[in-house]
């Protein structure tokens, strides 16, 4: 009979291992065992045991300097991609939409806990990117802010605070508010006809619009179109997004 405390410890070790692996992926640079232990507030011996297991499984390795980095084992999860309908079904439709709007990029995004996963990202003439999960601060992401507006205020605030703690709060342009409450208030004010448009928000000269999708997924999904702000007015961008939503939802039905 399995001791409940041992079972709980096993779950905790699994969670810690996944958190460490994610930290190494997000960092984008090698970390020492001491640096990892400091981030988790744990004794280095505890971290060393978890790292040893991850190394044995092929998900973490040491580089030439003896620091820890992700290993090639994480790439073995790639075959799971066809199991996600949001990645496969709307791909051709999104590529057609991008081809109709030269100079603009179309994104299909999902809000997963406290971060955005860009499931599909494409522009005319470019290869479609699948599963772009690079750490991206939510306060400068148009689709993430659009989805947060549909959540209770307290939950949206918690998610933005988590993003701030993890990725910082860079003011990429003068239009980005300096605080979480101000960001949510500004986004709410800019919401019109179910579309959030952020002009020169992530970068000067750029505009982004996002609209939520109705899907069978439990997690919130959005469609976004971004490009040069001088190439489209807000009314036209809203029309593009409503048309794109109708077409993507049709292939997902």
Coordinates of C-alpha atoms in Angstrom, one line a residue:
X1 CA 0.0 0.0 0.0
X2 CA 1.4 3.4 -1.0
X3 CA 1.9 5.9 1.8
X4 CA 0.0 9.1 1.0
X5 CA 2.9 11.2 2.1
X6 CA 5.2 9.4 -0.3
X7 CA 2.6 9.9 -3.1
X8 CA 2.3 13.5 -2.3
X9 CA 6.1 13.8 -2.3
X10 CA 6.2 12.1 -5.7
X11 CA 3.7 14.6 -7.1
X12 CA 5.7 17.5 -5.6
X13 CA 8.9 16.2 -7.2
X14 CA 7.3 15.9 -10.6
X15 CA 5.9 19.4 -10.3
X16 CA 9.3 20.7 -9.3
X17 CA 11.1 18.9 -12.1
X18 CA 8.7 20.4 -14.7
X19 CA 9.1 23.9 -13.1
X20 CA 12.9 23.6 -13.4
X21 CA 12.7 22.4 -17.0
X22 CA 10.5 25.3 -17.8
X23 CA 12.8 27.8 -16.1
X24 CA 15.7 26.5 -18.2
X25 CA 13.7 26.9 -21.4
X26 CA 12.5 30.4 -20.5
X27 CA 16.0 31.5 -19.4
X28 CA 17.5 31.0 -22.9
X29 CA 20.9 30.7 -21.3
X30 CA 22.7 28.1 -19.1
X31 CA 22.1 28.2 -15.3
X32 CA 24.2 26.7 -12.5
X33 CA 22.7 24.5 -9.9
X34 CA 23.2 27.3 -7.3
X35 CA 21.3 29.8 -9.5
X36 CA 18.4 27.3 -9.9
X37 CA 18.3 26.5 -6.2
X38 CA 18.3 30.3 -5.4
X39 CA 15.3 30.9 -7.7
X40 CA 13.3 28.1 -6.1
X41 CA 14.4 29.0 -2.5
X42 CA 15.5 25.4 -2.0
X43 CA 18.7 23.7 -0.8
X44 CA 21.0 22.8 -3.6
X45 CA 20.9 19.1 -2.7
X46 CA 17.2 19.0 -3.4
X47 CA 17.6 20.7 -6.8
X48 CA 20.6 18.4 -7.6
X49 CA 18.4 15.3 -7.2
X50 CA 15.8 16.6 -9.6
X51 CA 18.4 17.7 -12.1
X52 CA 20.0 14.3 -12.0
X53 CA 16.6 12.7 -12.8
X54 CA 16.0 15.1 -15.7
X55 CA 19.5 14.4 -17.0
X56 CA 18.9 10.6 -16.8
X57 CA 15.7 11.1 -18.8
X58 CA 17.4 13.2 -21.5
X59 CA 15.5 16.4 -20.9
X60 CA 18.4 18.4 -19.3
X61 CA 22.2 18.3 -19.9
X62 CA 25.3 20.1 -18.8
X63 CA 27.0 22.3 -21.4
X64 CA 30.8 22.7 -21.8
X65 CA 31.0 25.1 -18.8
X66 CA 29.1 22.7 -16.5
X67 CA 25.9 24.7 -16.4
X68 CA 22.5 23.2 -17.1
X69 CA 20.5 23.6 -20.3
X70 CA 17.6 21.8 -22.0
X71 CA 18.5 18.6 -23.7
X72 CA 17.2 17.2 -27.0
X73 CA 14.7 15.0 -25.2
X74 CA 12.2 17.8 -25.0
X75 CA 11.9 17.7 -28.8
X76 CA 10.4 14.2 -28.6
X77 CA 7.1 15.9 -27.6
X78 CA 6.8 17.4 -31.1
X79 CA 4.8 14.4 -32.5
X80 CA 1.9 15.4 -30.2
X81 CA 1.2 18.5 -32.4
X82 CA -1.4 16.7 -34.7
X83 CA -3.4 15.9 -31.6
X84 CA -4.3 19.6 -31.2
X85 CA -7.2 20.6 -33.6
X86 CA -6.5 24.3 -33.1
X87 CA -3.1 23.8 -34.7
X88 CA -4.2 21.6 -37.6
X89 CA -7.7 22.5 -38.7
X90 CA -7.5 26.2 -39.2
X91 CA -4.0 26.3 -40.6
X92 CA -5.0 26.6 -44.3
X93 CA -7.7 29.1 -43.6
X94 CA -5.3 31.3 -41.6
X95 CA -2.7 31.2 -44.4
X96 CA -5.4 32.3 -46.9
X97 CA -6.4 35.2 -44.6
X98 CA -2.7 36.2 -44.3
X99 CA -2.4 36.1 -48.1
X100 CA -5.3 38.5 -48.4
X101 CA -3.6 41.1 -46.3
X102 CA 0.0 41.6 -47.5
X103 CA 2.3 43.1 -44.9
X104 CA 0.2 41.8 -42.0
X105 CA 0.7 38.8 -39.7
X106 CA -2.1 36.6 -38.5
X107 CA -1.9 34.9 -35.1
X108 CA -4.0 32.2 -33.5
X109 CA -3.3 32.3 -29.7
X110 CA -4.4 30.5 -26.6
X111 CA -4.2 31.8 -23.0
X112 CA -2.7 29.0 -21.0
X113 CA -2.7 29.8 -17.3
X114 CA -0.5 32.9 -17.1
X115 CA 1.0 33.0 -20.6
X116 CA 0.1 33.1 -24.2
X117 CA 0.9 30.2 -26.6
X118 CA 1.0 31.3 -30.2
X119 CA -0.4 28.2 -31.9
X120 CA -0.1 29.5 -35.5
X121 CA 1.6 32.6 -36.8
X122 CA 1.9 33.5 -40.5
X123 CA 2.3 36.2 -43.0
X124 CA 2.1 36.2 -46.8
X125 CA 5.2 34.6 -48.3
X126 CA 6.5 33.4 -44.9
X127 CA 6.5 29.9 -43.5
X128 CA 3.8 29.4 -40.9
X129 CA 5.2 29.1 -37.4
X130 CA 3.6 26.4 -35.2
X131 CA 3.7 26.6 -31.4
X132 CA 5.6 29.8 -30.9
X133 CA 6.0 29.7 -27.1
X134 CA 8.8 32.2 -26.5
X135 CA 8.2 34.1 -23.2
X136 CA 6.2 37.2 -24.1
X137 CA 5.0 39.7 -21.5
X138 CA 1.2 39.7 -21.5
X139 CA 0.9 43.5 -21.0
X140 CA 2.3 44.2 -24.5
X141 CA 0.3 41.4 -26.2
X142 CA -2.9 42.5 -27.9
X143 CA -4.5 39.0 -28.0
X144 CA -3.7 38.3 -24.3
X145 CA -5.1 41.6 -23.2
X146 CA -8.3 41.0 -25.3
X147 CA -8.8 37.6 -23.6
X148 CA -8.1 39.0 -20.2
X149 CA -10.9 41.5 -20.6
X150 CA -13.4 38.6 -20.7
X151 CA -12.2 37.3 -17.3
X152 CA -13.2 38.5 -13.9
X153 CA -11.1 41.6 -13.0
X154 CA -9.4 39.8 -10.1
X155 CA -8.4 36.9 -12.2
X156 CA -7.1 39.1 -15.0
X157 CA -5.1 41.1 -12.4
X158 CA -3.5 38.0 -11.0
X159 CA -2.5 36.8 -14.4
X160 CA -0.9 40.1 -15.4
X161 CA 0.9 40.3 -12.0
X162 CA 2.3 36.7 -12.6
X163 CA 3.5 37.8 -16.0
X164 CA 5.1 40.9 -14.5
X165 CA 6.9 38.9 -11.9
X166 CA 8.2 36.4 -14.4
X167 CA 9.0 38.6 -17.4
X168 CA 9.1 42.1 -16.1
X169 CA 7.1 45.2 -17.2
X170 CA 8.9 46.8 -20.0
X171 CA 7.3 50.0 -21.4
X172 CA 7.9 49.3 -25.0
X173 CA 6.3 52.5 -26.2
X174 CA 4.9 55.6 -24.4
X175 CA 1.4 54.2 -24.9
X176 CA 1.9 51.3 -22.5
X177 CA 0.6 52.1 -19.0
X178 CA 3.0 51.6 -16.1
X179 CA 0.7 49.5 -13.8
X180 CA -1.5 46.5 -14.1
X181 CA -4.8 48.4 -13.2
X182 CA -4.0 51.2 -15.7
X183 CA -3.3 48.6 -18.4
X184 CA -6.6 46.8 -17.9
X185 CA -8.5 50.1 -17.7
X186 CA -6.9 51.4 -20.9
X187 CA -7.6 48.1 -22.7
X188 CA -11.2 48.2 -21.6
X189 CA -11.6 51.7 -23.0
X190 CA -10.1 50.7 -26.3
X191 CA -12.4 47.6 -26.7
X192 CA -15.0 48.2 -29.5
X193 CA -17.3 45.8 -31.2
X194 CA -15.7 42.8 -29.5
X195 CA -12.2 43.9 -30.9
X196 CA -9.3 45.3 -29.0
X197 CA -7.0 47.5 -31.1
X198 CA -3.7 48.7 -29.7
X199 CA -2.0 51.4 -31.8
X200 CA 1.8 51.8 -31.4
X201 CA 1.7 49.7 -28.2
X202 CA 4.2 46.9 -28.7
X203 CA 6.3 49.0 -31.1
X204 CA 6.2 52.4 -32.7
X205 CA 4.7 52.2 -36.2
X206 CA 2.8 49.0 -35.4
X207 CA -0.8 48.2 -34.8
X208 CA -2.5 45.0 -33.4
X209 CA -6.1 43.9 -33.3
X210 CA -7.5 40.9 -31.5
X211 CA -10.9 39.2 -31.3
X212 CA -11.9 36.1 -29.2
X213 CA -12.8 32.9 -30.8
X214 CA -15.6 30.5 -29.8
X215 CA -14.1 27.0 -29.7
X216 CA -14.5 23.7 -28.0
X217 CA -11.4 24.4 -25.9
X218 CA -11.8 25.2 -22.2
X219 CA -9.0 27.8 -22.4
X220 CA -9.6 31.2 -24.1
X221 CA -8.5 31.5 -27.7
X222 CA -8.0 34.7 -29.8
X223 CA -7.3 35.6 -33.4
X224 CA -5.0 38.6 -34.0
X225 CA -3.8 40.6 -36.9
X226 CA -0.8 42.8 -36.6
X227 CA 1.1 45.1 -39.0
X228 CA 2.0 48.7 -39.9
X229 CA -0.3 51.3 -38.4
X230 CA -0.2 53.5 -41.5
X231 CA -1.6 50.7 -43.7
X232 CA -5.0 50.1 -42.1
X233 CA -7.6 52.2 -40.1
X234 CA -9.3 50.8 -37.1
X235 CA -12.7 50.3 -38.7
X236 CA -11.1 48.2 -41.5
X237 CA -9.0 46.1 -39.1
X238 CA -12.2 45.3 -37.1
X239 CA -13.9 44.1 -40.3
X240 CA -10.9 42.0 -41.1
X241 CA -11.0 40.4 -37.7
X242 CA -14.7 39.7 -37.7
X243 CA -14.5 38.1 -41.1
X244 CA -11.4 36.1 -40.1
X245 CA -13.2 34.9 -36.9
X246 CA -16.2 33.7 -38.9
X247 CA -14.0 31.7 -41.3
X248 CA -11.8 30.1 -38.6
X249 CA -14.8 29.2 -36.4
X250 CA -16.4 27.5 -39.5
X251 CA -13.5 25.2 -40.0
X252 CA -13.3 24.4 -36.3
X253 CA -17.0 23.5 -36.0

